[in-house]
């Protein structure tokens, strides 16, 4: 996504300055995580899982982009775990949808909870240039402002510092 060398160049640090490589890499990771949260896109390549209690008419996959289906397993009426072999994956638009293959229906399931598991690989090979620039701006801000507040003649909050680090982990509650 963003190499340590790219981040150091953006920060105007010499490549042989290695004392803060761990910090810089953690700032890059935090910035990319924040971009994922703010864009709703899976930027890092990783495996995700969706667990269902039943087959809907079509399965809406909440990640974008989807790289591939890793596996689809389900529990049949006899209680045996099976691998689904054929399905139709529609990647033409967000959100991606998974349906039974043409002319087929979803297999019967054991009545219960968590009887279907869909594993997908998500993420991008490379960040679009504008997202890379946004991440590097965050890295620069976080590198230069290592505390949540600056104390001088006036105490002021640095809204980006804490917000960028906490926002991807915030659980939105309704009601």
Coordinates of C-alpha atoms in Angstrom, one line a residue:
X1 CA 0.0 0.0 0.0
X2 CA 2.4 2.6 1.3
X3 CA 6.0 1.6 1.9
X4 CA 8.1 2.8 4.7
X5 CA 10.4 4.5 2.2
X6 CA 7.4 6.4 0.7
X7 CA 6.3 7.6 4.1
X8 CA 9.8 8.7 5.1
X9 CA 10.1 10.6 1.8
X10 CA 6.8 12.4 2.5
X11 CA 8.0 13.2 6.0
X12 CA 11.3 14.5 4.5
X13 CA 13.3 12.0 6.6
X14 CA 16.6 10.5 5.4
X15 CA 16.1 6.8 4.4
X16 CA 19.0 5.8 6.7
X17 CA 17.3 7.3 9.7
X18 CA 15.8 4.2 11.2
X19 CA 15.1 5.1 14.9
X20 CA 11.4 5.8 14.3
X21 CA 10.7 3.2 11.6
X22 CA 8.3 1.3 14.0
X23 CA 6.4 4.5 14.8
X24 CA 6.2 5.6 11.1
X25 CA 4.9 2.2 10.1
X26 CA 2.3 2.3 12.8
X27 CA 1.2 5.7 11.6
X28 CA 0.9 4.4 8.0
X29 CA -1.2 1.4 9.3
X30 CA -3.5 3.8 11.3
X31 CA -4.0 6.1 8.3
X32 CA -4.9 3.2 6.0
X33 CA -7.3 1.8 8.6
X34 CA -8.9 5.3 8.9
X35 CA -9.3 5.5 5.1
X36 CA -11.0 2.1 5.1
X37 CA -13.4 3.4 7.8
X38 CA -14.2 6.6 6.0
X39 CA -14.5 5.2 2.5
X40 CA -16.3 2.0 3.3
X41 CA -13.8 0.2 1.0
X42 CA -11.6 -2.7 1.8
X43 CA -8.1 -1.4 1.0
X44 CA -5.9 -4.0 2.7
X45 CA -5.9 -7.5 1.3
X46 CA -7.4 -9.8 3.8
X47 CA -9.9 -12.6 4.4
X48 CA -13.4 -11.7 5.8
X49 CA -16.2 -14.0 6.9
X50 CA -20.0 -13.7 6.8
X51 CA -22.0 -16.1 8.9
X52 CA -25.7 -16.6 8.3
X53 CA -28.6 -18.5 10.0
X54 CA -30.4 -19.1 6.6
X55 CA -30.1 -18.5 2.9
X56 CA -31.6 -15.2 1.8
X57 CA -32.8 -14.9 -1.8
X58 CA -29.4 -13.3 -2.5
X59 CA -26.5 -12.8 -0.1
X60 CA -25.3 -9.2 0.0
X61 CA -21.5 -9.1 0.7
X62 CA -20.7 -6.0 2.7
X63 CA -17.1 -5.5 1.6
X64 CA -15.8 -3.9 -1.6
X65 CA -13.9 -4.8 -3.6
X66 CA -14.3 -8.6 -3.5
X67 CA -11.2 -10.3 -4.9
X68 CA -12.5 -13.9 -4.7
X69 CA -14.8 -16.3 -2.9
X70 CA -12.5 -18.4 -0.6
X71 CA -15.2 -20.9 0.5
X72 CA -18.8 -21.3 1.3
X73 CA -19.7 -24.0 3.8
X74 CA -23.1 -24.9 5.2
X75 CA -24.6 -27.5 7.6
X76 CA -27.0 -29.8 5.8
X77 CA -30.2 -31.2 7.4
X78 CA -28.2 -34.3 8.7
X79 CA -25.8 -32.0 10.6
X80 CA -22.9 -32.5 8.2
X81 CA -20.7 -29.6 7.0
X82 CA -20.7 -29.3 3.3
X83 CA -18.9 -27.2 0.7
X84 CA -21.0 -25.3 -1.8
X85 CA -19.5 -25.9 -5.2
X86 CA -21.4 -23.6 -7.6
X87 CA -22.9 -20.1 -7.2
X88 CA -23.2 -16.9 -9.1
X89 CA -21.2 -13.9 -7.9
X90 CA -22.3 -10.5 -9.2
X91 CA -19.5 -8.0 -9.0
X92 CA -20.9 -5.4 -11.5
X93 CA -21.7 -2.9 -8.8
X94 CA -21.5 -2.4 -5.0
X95 CA -22.6 -4.2 -3.0
X96 CA -21.5 -7.5 -4.5
X97 CA -24.3 -10.2 -4.5
X98 CA -24.1 -13.9 -4.3
X99 CA -26.9 -16.1 -5.7
X100 CA -27.5 -19.7 -6.5
X101 CA -26.0 -20.7 -9.9
X102 CA -28.4 -20.4 -12.8
X103 CA -31.2 -23.0 -12.7
X104 CA -30.3 -24.1 -9.1
X105 CA -31.5 -23.2 -5.6
X106 CA -29.6 -22.9 -2.3
X107 CA -29.1 -26.3 -0.6
X108 CA -31.3 -27.2 2.3
X109 CA -29.9 -26.3 5.8
X110 CA -30.1 -27.6 9.3
X111 CA -32.5 -25.4 11.2
X112 CA -30.3 -23.4 13.6
X113 CA -27.9 -20.5 14.1
X114 CA -24.7 -19.9 12.1
X115 CA -25.2 -22.7 9.6
X116 CA -23.7 -20.9 6.6
X117 CA -20.2 -19.4 6.5
X118 CA -19.0 -17.4 3.5
X119 CA -15.3 -16.6 3.3
X120 CA -14.1 -14.0 0.8
X121 CA -10.8 -12.3 0.0
X122 CA -11.2 -8.5 -0.2
X123 CA -8.9 -5.6 -0.8
X124 CA -6.9 -3.8 -3.4
X125 CA -3.4 -4.5 -4.9
X126 CA -2.6 -0.8 -4.7
X127 CA -4.1 2.4 -3.3
X128 CA -5.5 4.9 -5.8
X129 CA -3.1 7.8 -5.9
X130 CA -5.6 10.2 -4.2
X131 CA -6.1 7.9 -1.3
X132 CA -2.4 7.4 -1.0
X133 CA -2.0 11.2 -0.8
X134 CA -4.7 11.4 1.9
X135 CA -3.0 8.7 3.9
X136 CA 0.4 10.4 3.7
X137 CA -1.2 13.7 4.8
X138 CA -2.6 11.9 7.9
X139 CA 0.8 10.3 8.5
X140 CA 2.5 13.7 8.4
X141 CA 0.0 15.2 10.7
X142 CA 0.2 12.4 13.2
X143 CA 4.1 12.3 13.1
X144 CA 4.3 16.1 13.7
X145 CA 1.6 16.2 16.4
X146 CA 2.2 13.2 18.7
X147 CA 0.0 14.5 21.5
X148 CA -3.8 15.1 21.5
X149 CA -3.2 18.7 22.6
X150 CA -0.6 21.4 22.1
X151 CA 0.3 23.6 25.1
X152 CA 1.8 27.0 24.4
X153 CA 0.4 30.4 24.7
X154 CA -3.0 28.9 23.9
X155 CA -4.0 25.4 24.5
X156 CA -5.7 23.9 21.5
X157 CA -7.0 20.5 20.5
X158 CA -5.6 18.7 17.4
X159 CA -8.8 17.2 16.1
X160 CA -7.1 14.9 13.6
X161 CA -4.8 13.1 16.0
X162 CA -7.2 11.3 18.3
X163 CA -10.1 11.2 15.9
X164 CA -8.1 9.4 13.2
X165 CA -6.8 6.8 15.7
X166 CA -10.2 6.2 17.4
X167 CA -12.7 6.5 14.6
X168 CA -12.1 3.1 13.0
X169 CA -12.8 1.4 16.3
X170 CA -15.9 3.4 17.3
X171 CA -19.1 1.4 17.4
X172 CA -22.1 3.5 16.4
X173 CA -25.1 2.9 18.7
X174 CA -28.7 3.7 17.7
X175 CA -31.4 4.2 20.3

